[in-house]
Every structure is written in structure tokens, then in C-alpha cells.
């Protein structure tokens, strides 16, 4: 592991690649990873769980030997329910210690499928059908949440489901276990997790499974913008390699204590700060069931870092933006050495603010679900180039290329030339469940991102293909606008998009939310940014201040609703300027783009006004 201290350049990564990662990581399953850590570090704390997110509370501790025993018992529980190596266990759980038992126990027996508890019933039903779920694991009803009742209805809609296993969190609060129904209306079993788990043997797997590294270990849903998200399976090799690689390049070790506030239905918390920490014998500090969403967590962040001597933390830009607004009040946060930022581009101004406030340089990284969470990272020991997502990780190849619409590679780009970002390596998933394989370009995964690679191997994202603002044929990178506006002291978060324009096709606009206690108008920000933006042609023609910007469940800024909002505003203004009224509904049609439904008694006049825009629309049902 010590070689990570020498990673300063792409040449160091090439040097590491002279040896084969499997020689240092000869595991065929994530279960074997946990077995190894339990043997090496039996009494180390694998998980410390803060129930309330209070810096003064005593954590609930799970040692490595206990974690392995409970994972084994969970695996045996699923085996008794008929789960085989190709069967799927779907969990819909918050961040509990039992969630890790379920994840790794399900992978030791079959395939685990992570679903977001905040998804609606229709989405969950469709995802379970697509995954062919056999067993559901969810939470018992509590005074604050009831996931079980709606999932009973879902279970009876999914033919493949045979049982629901219920994790009861009430014991953390000293409350008696919930009373559960014994079966669903269609006679599918409902089982108390802890009770049945404790009846299982904890020394060996009843299935006596022989693992292959190519076996599917997990299924994660991607962050789709419309419709039902795609399902991305990972092999055991995908997850083991990623855990090994992350622990290597971040110097994770038995002394590491990783603060985890991101949700355990997302690959970041499961692999990025979960399995990679377990791989190295470190400690996962799991802070409340809801993580960063718990109202007490961010206000107590520095007290928790101080009390528990947190060494590493992972978050998204919006999380770090909130953290640095919390007074340190004399807290000693010198234990914090590593702060990883991913999921969304990092504004240079936020990097500087975090460094000035904490003394820690944010480590910007990049990855995606299809690449098992990480593909690039700025070097821990080397130069961190602000705005770059760093260098490729060892043993994974990466290139920018010009790609035809039909998925054919035309040529590889020159240094500093923007192209489609492609990756290939042991972290790349085998392809979407039930997909056509068109996400691959001649064996390379097309990330859908536009990027360039400089002469030193640093990668610079320039936006997603669909995020480019095209103003009269001129391509504008939204990050130019976002980075400029982020420099204003009142701006907390910013998202730039293209809004329809009758003349130029698109012009830039931006939406912001403000630092608490500040006040400024959108027009004032529009005037200010015109004097502070690097590219004058990128200056936004419209800036709007919102109470809060839309984000995904893990806190990443979510632009589609802003595009819908901009289209609606521009169309409405065009009609009002012409003295016309109409009812407008902007629909997000996914890959087909946006579409506007219009109801009006004057369709001919509406057509004349709106026909100059490139956004398709339909008036009174007629295109």
C-alpha cells in the first residue's frame, strides 16, 4: 500500500502497472475480502454508528470479526429463503449497520440490488421486475417512516418476489421491536431480519458456494434523468479491484476513519467509502440512518470530526459548500487529511474556500456507476490541479476520442483536444441489464462526457454532450459560467444551461441559490458576472435566484428541471410580448429532448410566434 505515497505523476501510475493488481489482491469475491480483513484485524472497528448524529453520543461498534459473522449469517438467511448465486436480493434501507450485513451477505449468496428509498412505488416496482427480485429487504415501520406498507403492495405486484425480510431499527432507541404481519395478501412471507439472522450459523456459508470473479455481485440503478433508470450490474472483480485501487491511491489503512454521510443505495458509499475501507482494515463512521440528510449532521460536522478523529470524508460540492458555513468553534479538525469531492464538477472558488477554512485541499475525483464509482482522481501526493478531475487510476485505461453517432470510433484525440471520454479496465461493468450494448465503443465504455487530457495526463471535463450550450454555432461550456458566478460571495450553488432563443438557437442562462444571510437579485448578478467571466460570449442573458436548486438524492445538481423551467419562461414571455395567452406544459422526453404541449384558441398566431424556436411543440394536439 505504501506505493501510493509515490503517486505524483502519470509516470508513477505506469510504474505501478508493471505489476499485476491481482497478484496483490487474489480474491474472487467480496466475501473473501471481508474474511481476509477479519483474519488480519479481528478486533478493529469496521463500523462505528452514530444513531443521532450527536458528537457526544457513544457509537454502536461492529468489529471486523463481528461483521464477518453477521454477513455470514445474513448470507445463510438468504440461502434458507432459496436464494442462489443468480437470484436477486433487493434492499431498500437507510444507512444502518445492518445494511452492510445485507449488502455483503446478499453478494455472498446471490446478487444484491440497491434501490433508493425515496423512489416512488411505480419506479420501485418496475426496477424490481427488471431485476427479477426474489427477496426484498426493507425497514420496519417506525414513528417517522413506513417503508414496509407500500412495499407489501409492491411485492404482490412482482411475480418473482417470494419474501420480504424486515430490518427493525427500534433497538437502537431502546424500543421494543415492531409487530409485523406474517405474510402479504398474496401469502408471500414477511420475516423479521434480526430474529432469523441470529438463528443462522456464523462460521461458514451453508451454500458452500464456489466463487468466480466474473460472477455478478450487485446491481445499481443509474441516475437517469427521465423514465426508469437503467440497471448496471457489477461483477465481484469490478468491486474488488475498485476497493483495492482506492485503498492504494488514498493510502487507506487500519488507522483510517472514514466519515460516511452519502446514502448506501449509491455505489459511492457502498464501494468508495465502504468496501475500500473494509479492504484496508479501516473504520467506517456511519453518521445516522439518513446521513447528510439528517438536520443535525452538517451543523455538528466539526464536533464529530474532532471527537472521533475523522481522517477522511467524501461528499459532493453542495455538501462541502454547506460545511464551510458551520463555525468551527474551537474544534480541532487536524485529524482530517483527506476530503474527496465527486459526482459534480468542483468550482475553483469552492476549492479555495474549503482549503482556507479547513486547511485541507479537496481531492477532486470522477467516476460513474458503470465504472464502479471511480475512474480518475487527483494525486494525493502530487499536484492537485484545480478544475481537473485528476489522472486515470492504475490499471484502467482512458482516452478522449471522436465518435460517430452510430458508435464507431473515428480517431483518438490529441492532447488538450476535446472528445468523448472513453474508459476500459477491470472497474468497467459488463453492460446494462437487458441492454443492447450501445454504451460501448469498440469495447470501450462511452461515459457520455466531453473531456480533454493534457500533456501531463490530467483530465479536464468540458461538460456532458447534452450540456453544451450552442449559441449560434458557438459551443459554450457551462462550467465557464458556473465558475465565474461561484466567485461571487453571495452565491452558494450555481447551474448554467442553455435557454431557447429565436435568433441564436440557445443563449446561456443561470440559476443560483445564495449563502444564508445574503441577498442579491438575479439582474445584479447578471451585471456582475459580465465583468468577471473569462469568455464574454458566455455571459448569461438571464440569471434567476432560487430558494434552492434541484439536486439528485446524493446531492448532485440536477439540471433537467431547470431546462424545463427556462423553456416555459421563454415561450411564455414570447407569447405575452405578442399579446397572446396559452397554457404550456414542458415535457422531458429523455433522449428525444424536450417537447412543449400548448393549449390555445389561436393556434395560427401561436405557430407564427413560436415557430422560430428549435424546441418542438404541439398545439391543441397537432404538431
Coordinates of C-alpha atoms in Angstrom, one line a residue, residues 366 375-376 389 398-401 419-423 445-453 459 461:
X366 CA -14.5 11.4 -11.2
X375 CA -12.1 6.4 -12.9
X376 CA -9.9 9.4 -12.2
X389 CA -10.6 15.5 -12.3
X398 CA -8.8 6.2 -20.5
X399 CA -8.8 8.2 -23.7
X400 CA -10.7 11.0 -25.5
X401 CA -11.9 10.2 -29.0
X419 CA -13.6 14.5 -27.3
X420 CA -15.9 11.8 -25.9
X421 CA -14.4 10.3 -22.7
X422 CA -13.9 6.5 -23.0
X423 CA -12.7 4.1 -20.3
X445 CA -17.3 2.4 -22.3
X446 CA -18.5 5.8 -23.6
X447 CA -19.1 7.8 -20.5
X448 CA -21.2 10.4 -22.3
X449 CA -18.9 13.1 -21.0
X450 CA -16.8 15.5 -23.0
X451 CA -13.2 15.9 -21.8
X452 CA -9.7 16.7 -22.8
X453 CA -6.4 15.2 -21.5
X459 CA -8.2 15.0 -17.4
X461 CA -14.2 17.7 -18.1

